[in-house]
Tab-separated table of C-alpha atoms and ligand atoms in Angstrom:
chain	number	residue	atom	x	y	z
A	2	VAL	CA	95.537	60.315	82.368
A	3	ARG	CA	93.318	62.207	80.480
A	4	ILE	CA	93.373	65.742	82.359
A	5	GLY	CA	91.353	68.898	82.166
A	6	VAL	CA	93.164	72.304	83.751
A	7	VAL	CA	90.876	74.857	84.845
A	8	GLY	CA	92.473	78.249	84.403
A	9	LEU	CA	95.414	79.253	82.115
A	10	GLY	CA	97.409	81.474	85.312
A	11	MET	CA	100.542	81.030	86.945
A	12	GLY	CA	99.817	77.797	88.160
A	13	GLY	CA	97.414	76.356	85.136
A	14	ALA	CA	100.267	77.125	82.328
A	15	THR	CA	103.179	75.492	84.384
A	16	LEU	CA	101.125	72.498	85.467
A	17	ALA	CA	99.787	72.181	81.602
A	18	CYS	CA	103.790	72.385	80.702
A	19	LEU	CA	105.061	69.692	83.256
A	20	LEU	CA	101.994	67.360	82.684
A	21	ALA	CA	102.512	67.726	78.798
A	22	ASP	CA	106.342	66.444	79.398
A	23	ALA	CA	105.271	63.965	81.500
A	24	GLY	CA	103.493	62.659	77.913
A	25	HIS	CA	99.770	63.307	79.937
A	26	ASP	CA	96.605	63.972	77.570
A	27	VAL	CA	96.246	67.754	78.759
A	28	THR	CA	93.213	70.143	77.612
A	29	VAL	CA	92.933	73.603	79.151
A	30	VAL	CA	89.857	75.453	79.438
A	31	GLU	CA	89.930	79.565	80.163
A	32	GLN	CA	87.414	81.846	80.885
A	33	ALA	CA	89.338	84.687	78.790
A	34	GLU	CA	88.445	84.850	75.693
A	35	ASP	CA	91.734	86.249	74.806
A	36	PRO	CA	94.360	85.920	77.152
A	37	ARG	CA	96.679	89.016	77.368
A	38	PRO	CA	99.634	89.759	79.257
A	39	VAL	CA	98.006	92.085	81.479
A	40	GLY	CA	98.585	92.358	85.487
A	41	ALA	CA	100.298	94.286	88.175
A	42	GLY	CA	103.890	93.849	89.121
A	43	ILE	CA	105.249	90.088	90.974
A	44	TRP	CA	107.916	89.794	93.156
A	45	LEU	CA	109.354	86.547	92.111
A	46	GLN	CA	110.944	84.557	94.902
A	47	GLU	CA	113.702	81.513	94.615
A	48	MET	CA	111.132	79.177	94.612
A	49	GLY	CA	109.277	80.208	91.719
A	50	GLN	CA	112.539	80.712	89.745
A	51	GLN	CA	113.514	76.986	90.552
A	52	VAL	CA	110.198	75.466	89.121
A	53	LEU	CA	110.423	77.995	85.770
A	54	ASP	CA	114.371	76.843	85.616
A	55	ARG	CA	113.032	73.106	85.605
A	56	LEU	CA	111.217	74.726	82.304
A	57	ASP	CA	114.100	76.644	80.847
A	58	LEU	CA	112.298	79.580	81.206
A	59	LEU	CA	114.201	81.569	84.078
A	60	GLU	CA	117.094	83.000	81.513
A	61	PRO	CA	114.026	84.174	79.415
A	62	LEU	CA	112.497	85.367	82.659
A	63	ARG	CA	115.597	87.355	84.046
A	64	ALA	CA	116.076	89.174	80.483
A	65	VAL	CA	112.619	90.864	80.849
A	66	SER	CA	112.393	91.423	85.054
A	67	ARG	CA	114.796	93.225	87.509
A	68	THR	CA	116.891	91.594	90.398
A	69	VAL	CA	115.134	93.290	93.193
A	70	ASP	CA	117.203	92.237	96.533
A	71	ARG	CA	116.411	94.982	98.815
A	72	VAL	CA	113.308	95.459	101.065
A	73	ARG	CA	112.994	99.127	102.268
A	74	ILE	CA	110.214	99.779	104.628
A	75	VAL	CA	109.909	103.451	106.271
A	76	THR	CA	107.326	105.259	107.666
A	77	ALA	CA	105.816	108.471	106.052
A	78	GLY	CA	107.597	110.411	108.779
A	79	GLY	CA	111.102	109.352	107.882
A	80	ARG	CA	111.734	106.518	110.078
A	81	ARG	CA	113.660	103.246	108.785
A	82	LEU	CA	112.059	100.459	110.256
A	83	VAL	CA	113.116	97.559	107.813
A	84	ASP	CA	116.124	98.028	105.570
A	85	LEU	CA	117.363	93.767	104.452
A	86	GLY	CA	119.594	92.823	101.733
A	87	TYR	CA	119.380	89.215	100.317
A	88	ASP	CA	122.936	89.085	101.123
A	89	ALA	CA	121.751	88.828	104.991
A	90	LEU	CA	121.297	85.140	104.031
A	91	PRO	CA	124.503	83.224	102.726
A	92	GLY	CA	123.498	81.818	99.480
A	93	ALA	CA	119.937	83.214	99.341
A	94	VAL	CA	118.858	83.663	94.954
A	95	PRO	CA	117.701	87.445	95.259
A	96	ALA	CA	113.655	87.885	93.851
A	97	LEU	CA	112.518	89.095	90.637
A	98	GLY	CA	110.761	91.966	89.764
A	99	VAL	CA	108.475	91.319	86.792
A	100	HIS	CA	105.666	92.067	85.008
A	101	ARG	CA	103.309	89.627	85.715
A	102	GLY	CA	102.302	89.896	81.665
A	103	ASP	CA	105.771	89.227	80.968
A	104	LEU	CA	105.638	85.792	82.616
A	105	PHE	CA	102.450	85.105	81.435
A	106	SER	CA	103.496	85.415	78.051
A	107	LEU	CA	106.706	83.142	78.700
A	108	LEU	CA	104.367	80.469	79.699
A	109	HIS	CA	101.760	80.784	77.550
A	110	ASP	CA	104.011	80.625	74.557
A	111	ALA	CA	105.474	77.308	76.538
A	112	VAL	CA	101.341	75.946	76.560
A	113	ARG	CA	101.511	76.821	72.745
A	114	ALA	CA	104.959	75.401	71.770
A	115	ARG	CA	103.860	71.649	73.486
A	116	GLY	CA	100.405	71.597	71.432
A	117	VAL	CA	99.079	71.685	74.565
A	118	PRO	CA	95.276	72.445	73.339
A	119	VAL	CA	93.546	75.525	75.000
A	120	ARG	CA	89.940	76.075	75.080
A	121	LEU	CA	89.486	79.714	75.257
A	122	GLY	CA	86.486	81.914	76.520
A	123	VAL	CA	84.418	79.020	78.484
A	124	PRO	CA	84.141	80.017	82.369
A	125	VAL	CA	83.762	76.771	84.094
A	126	THR	CA	80.621	76.271	86.724
A	127	GLY	CA	81.794	73.548	88.333
A	128	VAL	CA	82.837	69.703	88.247
A	129	ARG	CA	81.138	66.576	88.927
A	130	PRO	CA	81.479	62.860	89.066
A	131	THR	CA	79.629	61.240	86.266
A	132	ALA	CA	80.659	57.748	84.642
A	133	ALA	CA	82.680	59.186	82.183
A	134	GLY	CA	85.124	60.388	85.300
A	135	LEU	CA	84.988	63.970	86.129
A	136	THR	CA	82.664	66.337	83.816
A	137	VAL	CA	83.490	70.024	84.010
A	138	GLU	CA	80.001	71.945	83.680
A	139	THR	CA	79.700	74.997	82.263
A	140	SER	CA	76.572	77.824	81.982
A	141	ALA	CA	75.877	76.699	78.702
A	142	GLY	CA	75.851	72.606	79.241
A	143	ASP	CA	78.612	70.093	80.113
A	144	LEU	CA	82.002	70.391	78.784
A	145	ALA	CA	83.852	67.353	78.296
A	146	SER	CA	84.960	64.701	81.296
A	147	TYR	CA	88.429	63.774	82.566
A	148	ASP	CA	90.297	61.232	84.850
A	149	LEU	CA	91.357	64.417	86.507
A	150	VAL	CA	90.673	67.822	86.749
A	151	VAL	CA	92.507	70.534	87.893
A	152	GLY	CA	91.463	73.670	89.736
A	153	CYS	CA	93.851	76.420	88.499
A	154	ASP	CA	91.417	78.876	88.285
A	155	GLY	CA	92.472	81.291	91.115
A	156	SER	CA	91.151	82.954	94.321
A	157	ARG	CA	87.388	82.477	93.481
A	158	SER	CA	87.680	79.102	92.347
A	159	ARG	CA	84.389	77.609	90.888
A	160	VAL	CA	85.871	73.872	91.094
A	161	ARG	CA	87.020	74.414	94.813
A	162	TRP	CA	83.297	75.497	95.132
A	163	SER	CA	82.010	72.518	93.657
A	164	MET	CA	84.155	70.121	95.459
A	165	GLY	CA	82.822	71.443	98.858
A	166	VAL	CA	86.195	71.550	100.389
A	167	THR	CA	86.092	75.157	101.496
A	168	ALA	CA	87.162	75.872	105.301
A	169	ARG	CA	87.398	79.202	104.906
A	170	ASP	CA	86.946	82.100	102.079
A	171	ARG	CA	87.079	85.538	103.353
A	172	VAL	CA	88.083	88.889	101.835
A	173	TYR	CA	90.655	90.967	103.592
A	174	GLU	CA	89.316	94.623	104.730
A	175	TYR	CA	91.826	95.713	102.848
A	176	GLY	CA	93.309	95.517	99.445
A	177	ALA	CA	95.137	97.553	96.736
A	178	LEU	CA	95.029	99.801	94.082
A	179	TRP	CA	97.394	99.456	91.615
A	180	ALA	CA	99.257	100.611	88.130
A	181	ILE	CA	102.236	99.880	86.010
A	182	VAL	CA	104.315	103.086	85.065
A	183	ASP	CA	107.213	103.660	82.770
A	184	ASP	CA	110.621	103.875	84.602
A	185	PRO	CA	113.110	104.349	81.788
A	186	ALA	CA	115.568	105.571	84.477
A	187	GLU	CA	114.833	103.218	86.489
A	188	THR	CA	115.003	105.402	89.557
A	189	ALA	CA	113.431	102.737	91.401
A	190	THR	CA	116.565	100.356	91.172
A	191	ASP	CA	117.074	96.887	93.134
A	192	THR	CA	114.547	97.882	96.054
A	193	LEU	CA	111.426	97.226	97.048
A	194	HIS	CA	110.104	100.193	98.867
A	195	GLN	CA	107.409	100.518	101.086
A	196	CYS	CA	106.595	103.830	103.070
A	197	LEU	CA	103.441	103.605	104.995
A	198	ARG	CA	101.616	105.598	108.162
A	199	GLY	CA	99.545	104.093	110.638
A	200	THR	CA	98.605	100.587	109.544
A	201	SER	CA	95.931	102.281	106.884
A	202	ASP	CA	98.033	103.990	104.500
A	203	TYR	CA	100.496	102.519	102.546
A	204	LEU	CA	102.558	102.982	99.219
A	205	GLY	CA	104.845	100.040	97.265
A	206	VAL	CA	107.082	100.881	94.721
A	207	LEU	CA	108.358	97.161	92.841
A	208	PRO	CA	110.532	97.528	90.081
A	209	THR	CA	109.591	95.291	87.314
A	210	GLY	CA	111.788	95.258	84.500
A	211	ARG	CA	112.370	96.773	80.948
A	212	GLY	CA	112.242	100.085	82.074
A	213	ARG	CA	108.522	99.678	83.838
A	214	THR	CA	107.845	100.197	87.843
A	215	SER	CA	104.755	98.983	89.792
A	216	LEU	CA	102.603	100.653	92.265
A	217	PHE	CA	100.455	99.771	95.088
A	218	TRP	CA	98.416	102.034	97.281
A	219	SER	CA	96.831	100.018	100.067
A	220	VAL	CA	93.044	100.681	100.591
A	221	ARG	CA	90.049	99.842	102.347
A	222	GLN	CA	87.524	97.521	100.352
A	223	ARG	CA	84.708	99.319	100.727
A	224	ASP	CA	86.430	103.161	99.935
A	225	MET	CA	88.191	101.385	96.639
A	226	ALA	CA	85.390	102.657	94.118
A	227	ALA	CA	85.362	106.035	96.064
A	228	THR	CA	89.268	106.427	95.666
A	229	VAL	CA	88.978	105.864	91.799
A	230	ALA	CA	86.097	108.425	91.674
A	231	ALA	CA	87.703	110.910	93.165
A	232	GLY	CA	90.412	110.517	90.455
A	233	LEU	CA	94.191	110.543	89.761
A	234	PRO	CA	94.649	114.275	90.921
A	235	ALA	CA	93.014	113.742	94.266
A	236	TRP	CA	94.966	110.014	94.893
A	237	ARG	CA	98.381	111.826	94.178
A	238	SER	CA	98.039	114.474	96.646
A	239	ARG	CA	97.055	111.502	99.195
A	240	ALA	CA	99.746	109.344	97.856
A	241	GLU	CA	102.900	112.309	97.548
A	242	PRO	CA	103.869	112.082	101.220
A	243	TYR	CA	104.642	108.573	100.910
A	244	ALA	CA	106.237	108.391	97.507
A	245	GLY	CA	109.954	109.687	98.474
A	246	PRO	CA	112.423	109.888	96.011
A	247	HIS	CA	109.667	107.757	93.345
A	248	ALA	CA	107.230	111.020	93.386
A	249	ASP	CA	107.771	111.396	89.587
A	250	LEU	CA	106.276	108.034	89.071
A	251	LEU	CA	103.007	109.287	90.688
A	252	GLY	CA	102.362	111.788	87.740
A	253	ARG	CA	102.994	108.957	85.386
A	254	VAL	CA	99.878	106.476	86.995
A	255	ASP	CA	97.118	106.729	84.046
A	256	GLU	CA	95.004	104.596	85.866
A	257	LEU	CA	94.498	102.549	88.448
A	258	LEU	CA	92.886	99.087	88.743
A	259	PRO	CA	91.235	97.094	92.183
A	260	ALA	CA	93.049	94.110	93.607
A	261	VAL	CA	90.825	92.218	96.101
A	262	TYR	CA	92.764	90.155	98.464
A	263	ARG	CA	91.382	86.537	99.754
A	264	ASP	CA	92.163	84.246	102.868
A	265	VAL	CA	91.432	81.077	101.447
A	266	VAL	CA	91.822	77.629	103.152
A	267	VAL	CA	90.790	74.311	102.021
A	268	ARG	CA	90.033	71.336	104.432
A	269	THR	CA	91.571	68.857	101.594
A	270	PRO	CA	92.962	70.200	97.824
A	271	TYR	CA	91.768	67.412	96.569
A	272	ARG	CA	88.493	65.030	96.124
A	273	LEU	CA	88.254	61.595	94.861
A	274	ALA	CA	85.652	59.728	92.751
A	275	ASP	CA	84.722	56.413	91.233
A	276	GLY	CA	85.706	55.958	87.823
A	277	SER	CA	83.614	54.497	85.172
A	278	ASP	CA	85.124	51.017	86.317
A	279	GLY	CA	84.815	51.722	89.929
A	280	SER	CA	88.296	51.939	90.727
A	281	GLY	CA	88.408	55.352	92.361
A	282	ARG	CA	90.598	56.635	89.448
A	283	ALA	CA	88.552	59.837	88.580
A	284	GLY	CA	89.817	62.906	90.787
A	285	ALA	CA	89.816	66.715	91.219
A	286	VAL	CA	92.422	68.576	92.791
A	287	LEU	CA	93.520	72.411	93.439
A	288	VAL	CA	96.659	74.236	92.760
A	289	GLY	CA	98.017	77.525	93.701
A	290	ASP	CA	95.619	80.343	94.771
A	291	SER	CA	92.042	78.012	94.400
A	292	ALA	CA	93.415	76.226	97.306
A	293	HIS	CA	95.358	78.740	99.320
A	294	ALA	CA	94.718	82.659	98.030
A	295	MET	CA	96.482	84.920	100.469
A	296	SER	CA	97.374	88.480	100.414
A	297	PRO	CA	100.283	89.156	98.606
A	298	GLN	CA	102.296	90.817	101.833
A	299	LEU	CA	105.113	88.355	100.999
A	300	GLY	CA	105.040	88.363	97.712
A	301	VAL	CA	105.085	84.428	97.212
A	302	GLY	CA	101.471	83.555	95.975
A	303	THR	CA	103.032	83.011	92.390
A	304	SER	CA	106.213	80.774	93.893
A	305	LEU	CA	103.336	78.690	95.901
A	306	ALA	CA	101.417	78.091	92.844
A	307	LEU	CA	104.527	76.696	90.807
A	308	ALA	CA	105.646	74.741	93.936
A	309	ASP	CA	102.011	73.265	93.916
A	310	ALA	CA	102.272	72.443	89.868
A	311	TRP	CA	105.728	70.836	90.366
A	312	THR	CA	104.825	69.079	93.286
A	313	LEU	CA	101.285	67.334	91.778
A	314	ALA	CA	103.343	66.680	88.455
A	315	ALA	CA	105.902	64.497	90.558
A	316	ALA	CA	103.066	62.566	92.444
A	317	LEU	CA	101.420	61.826	88.833
A	318	SER	CA	104.584	60.471	87.867
A	319	ALA	CA	105.479	58.795	90.854
A	320	HIS	CA	102.304	56.956	91.306
A	321	ALA	CA	99.902	54.786	89.157
A	322	THR	CA	96.758	55.726	90.524
A	323	LEU	CA	94.948	59.130	91.500
A	324	ASP	CA	93.924	57.619	95.049
A	325	ARG	CA	97.914	57.435	95.725
A	326	ALA	CA	98.750	60.084	93.969
A	327	LEU	CA	96.363	62.823	95.170
A	328	PRO	CA	96.609	62.313	99.349
A	329	ALA	CA	100.627	62.076	98.163
A	330	TYR	CA	100.534	65.733	96.799
A	331	ALA	CA	98.687	67.005	99.500
A	332	ARG	CA	100.842	65.693	102.368
A	333	ALA	CA	103.735	66.728	100.285
A	334	ARG	CA	102.681	70.634	99.994
A	335	ALA	CA	100.868	71.110	103.425
A	336	ALA	CA	103.260	72.426	105.501
A	337	HIS	CA	104.684	74.550	103.181
A	338	VAL	CA	101.360	76.121	102.372
A	339	ARG	CA	100.358	76.368	106.087
A	340	TRP	CA	103.545	78.148	107.031
A	341	TYR	CA	102.911	81.236	104.623
A	342	GLN	CA	98.959	81.077	104.934
A	343	TRP	CA	99.961	81.922	109.253
A	344	THR	CA	103.045	84.127	108.242
A	345	THR	CA	100.549	86.435	106.128
A	346	ARG	CA	97.592	86.130	108.495
A	347	LEU	CA	99.925	87.860	111.190
A	348	MET	CA	101.326	90.390	109.020
A	349	MET	CA	98.094	91.550	107.650
A	350	PRO	CA	96.429	93.366	110.349
A	351	VAL	CA	99.973	95.122	110.827
A	352	PHE	CA	100.221	96.585	107.911
A	353	GLN	CA	97.020	96.817	106.231
A	354	SER	CA	94.174	97.066	108.885
A	355	ASP	CA	91.736	99.332	111.075
A	356	VAL	CA	93.965	98.153	114.101
A	357	ALA	CA	95.917	101.454	114.215
A	358	PRO	CA	97.451	100.892	117.871
A	359	LEU	CA	99.371	97.906	115.941
A	360	ALA	CA	101.647	100.374	114.200
A	361	TRP	CA	102.827	101.806	117.343
A	362	PRO	CA	104.924	98.669	118.806
A	363	ARG	CA	105.876	97.981	114.673
A	364	ASP	CA	107.423	101.164	114.549
A	365	LEU	CA	109.071	101.421	117.941
A	366	LEU	CA	110.224	97.152	117.272
A	367	ALA	CA	110.940	96.680	113.731
A	368	PRO	CA	114.259	98.452	113.495
A	369	ALA	CA	115.833	97.151	116.636
A	370	VAL	CA	114.541	93.452	116.032
A	371	THR	CA	115.685	93.125	112.424
A	372	ARG	CA	118.892	93.827	113.861
A	373	VAL	CA	119.426	91.363	115.945
A	374	PRO	CA	121.933	88.946	114.711
A	375	GLY	CA	120.159	85.981	113.039
A	376	VAL	CA	116.859	87.704	112.616
A	377	PRO	CA	117.507	89.257	109.089
A	378	GLY	CA	118.628	85.730	107.815
A	379	LEU	CA	115.764	83.908	109.013
A	380	LEU	CA	113.570	86.797	107.776
A	381	ILE	CA	115.439	86.722	103.968
A	382	GLY	CA	114.634	82.648	104.381
A	383	THR	CA	110.918	83.404	105.004
A	384	LEU	CA	110.345	86.063	101.848
A	385	CYS	CA	112.835	83.176	99.516
A	386	GLY	CA	109.186	81.432	99.467
A	387	ASP	CA	110.467	77.715	100.525
A	388	ARG	CA	110.146	77.454	104.137
A	389	THR	CA	108.016	75.214	106.405
A	390	SER	CA	109.075	76.988	109.591
A	391	PRO	CA	111.897	79.498	110.340
A	392	ARG	CA	114.347	77.479	109.705
A	393	ARG	CA	113.480	74.083	107.757
A	394	ARG	CA	112.809	74.201	103.871
A	395	VAL	CA	110.699	72.124	101.830
A	396	THR	CA	112.395	69.533	99.098
A	397	LEU	CA	110.475	69.994	95.958
A	398	PHE	CA	113.150	68.852	94.068
A	399	THR	CA	114.572	65.243	94.743
B	426	LIG	C1	97.874	93.143	93.176
B	426	LIG	C2	98.338	91.850	93.469
B	426	LIG	C3	100.006	91.467	93.928
B	426	LIG	C4	100.770	90.668	93.783
B	426	LIG	N1	101.914	90.333	93.997
B	426	LIG	C5	102.258	88.979	94.211
B	426	LIG	C6	103.803	88.818	94.188
B	426	LIG	O1	104.662	89.822	94.238
B	426	LIG	N2	104.830	87.664	94.111
B	426	LIG	C7	104.336	86.664	94.078
B	426	LIG	O2	104.729	85.559	94.020
B	426	LIG	N3	102.545	86.585	93.988
B	426	LIG	C8	101.603	88.211	94.187
B	426	LIG	N4	100.343	88.005	93.469
B	426	LIG	C9	99.725	86.722	93.880
B	426	LIG	C10	99.658	85.973	92.375
B	426	LIG	O3	99.502	86.771	91.818
B	426	LIG	C11	99.063	84.989	92.445
B	426	LIG	O4	99.330	84.069	93.893
B	426	LIG	C12	98.928	83.728	91.457
B	426	LIG	O5	98.821	84.431	90.258
B	426	LIG	C13	98.535	82.362	91.477
B	426	LIG	O6	98.728	81.810	90.629
B	426	LIG	P1	97.044	80.973	90.527
B	426	LIG	O7	97.369	80.078	88.886
B	426	LIG	O8	96.719	80.305	90.921
B	426	LIG	O9	95.856	82.046	89.883
B	426	LIG	P2	96.046	83.151	88.229
B	426	LIG	O10	97.047	83.161	87.721
B	426	LIG	O11	95.102	83.968	89.281
B	426	LIG	O12	95.079	82.428	87.415
B	426	LIG	C14	93.555	81.976	87.243
B	426	LIG	C15	93.128	81.810	86.187
B	426	LIG	O13	92.233	80.657	85.891
B	426	LIG	C16	91.152	81.794	85.195
B	426	LIG	N5	89.852	81.178	85.769
B	426	LIG	C17	89.469	81.672	86.779
B	426	LIG	N6	87.506	81.569	86.458
B	426	LIG	C18	87.580	80.732	86.014
B	426	LIG	C19	86.658	79.999	85.425
B	426	LIG	N7	85.269	79.622	86.245
B	426	LIG	N8	86.535	79.213	84.380
B	426	LIG	C20	87.994	78.969	83.521
B	426	LIG	N9	88.714	79.957	83.826
B	426	LIG	C21	88.960	80.443	85.063
B	426	LIG	C22	92.194	83.017	84.922
B	426	LIG	O14	91.060	83.692	83.840
B	426	LIG	C23	92.908	82.650	85.314
B	426	LIG	O15	93.605	82.931	83.944
B	426	LIG	C24	99.795	89.192	93.741
B	426	LIG	C25	98.211	89.141	93.424
B	426	LIG	C26	97.603	90.524	93.740
B	426	LIG	C27	96.230	90.356	93.149
């Protein structure tokens, strides 16, 4: 199948490798002229690790990341709300803290090693069915036509937009300012540390391996520019009460970068069009954030994108035609994606919103609830990124 993959991010790079390995004629189109290893820290869960393992990238990833198998949430007043280790769920594989740039470099090298053509500096504006298949459009004109175009172009996907399948695309009121800092002594150890007050202020500290740590500061979308403009000293004195043992790290921040969180839902992640022979052989399909961007509260976005990529490649191998493969892909991904969309949507107001009264029951109940027998295992199970309900797991590899 002639496949155009739009976007060389987490999902696009993974998918390009899987499709090339399966013998498809795949080309990647990326808007960046010079994709570089940049980005915040990522907490990569078992689900994503398993897909990388299938590409022989898990061991190299371990070498540049850090095991982060505890999550601790405290209030600025010192009350411990959550303190959970992955050992609460027998057999759970600990998450890894990794710099997004390190993961990107591994995936990028894997794409290049397979000889997949990558067209850089091409911002795609959409796709449309033509006699030649699915034609990829840019502001400079048509680029090329494929049997299948995969939109891996992230939360603001132009491919999704042109497919007309968006059911919801909402920017959350809150996002984050983030930074990566040197932490050679690895003071942030093996724990995702989060400290909050009410529902509006919160600092996250995620160890990301190779002597670096990622910091996240929750901030209202509309206050982001003003917070940056006020300068680092003003931000440091705001954030200091939340840093606890990591106060030193605040002094090493030299730039705060904004991240906008979106909530994206699609009616269906694919559209079929008649191929040149009228056989229903052309199609467009979405993978990763383009189909289901969500706030990174649970740290599963990358795992979901990688699970999508694996499932789509498997569906294309299992079914001879796109009109069977694409619906099979959509069915296989629906429950998994839905579970994390709902869980994230329910959590978001409790941790990042202007609904301050939600903090009272949270602070009162969380310490007791997370100690009820069975609950820690359920929570860690959800964090592992492979659930379709509190107790059910998705079966990706058969
Ligand atoms: C601050 C922050 C923290 C996060 N933390 C975590 C975490 O801890 N754990 C986790 O699992 N996930 C986390 N995520 C989410 C995670 O980054 C995403 O879910 C994941 O990157 C999705 O992969 P993707 O391939 O769909 O999109 P992306 O990785 O965003 O890749 C999209 C690619 O498409 C390209 N592109 C975009 N538009 C076009 C266009 N028009 N034409 C051509 N190319 C285009 C982009 O340049 C990019 O290369 C976080 C996200 C943010 C913002």
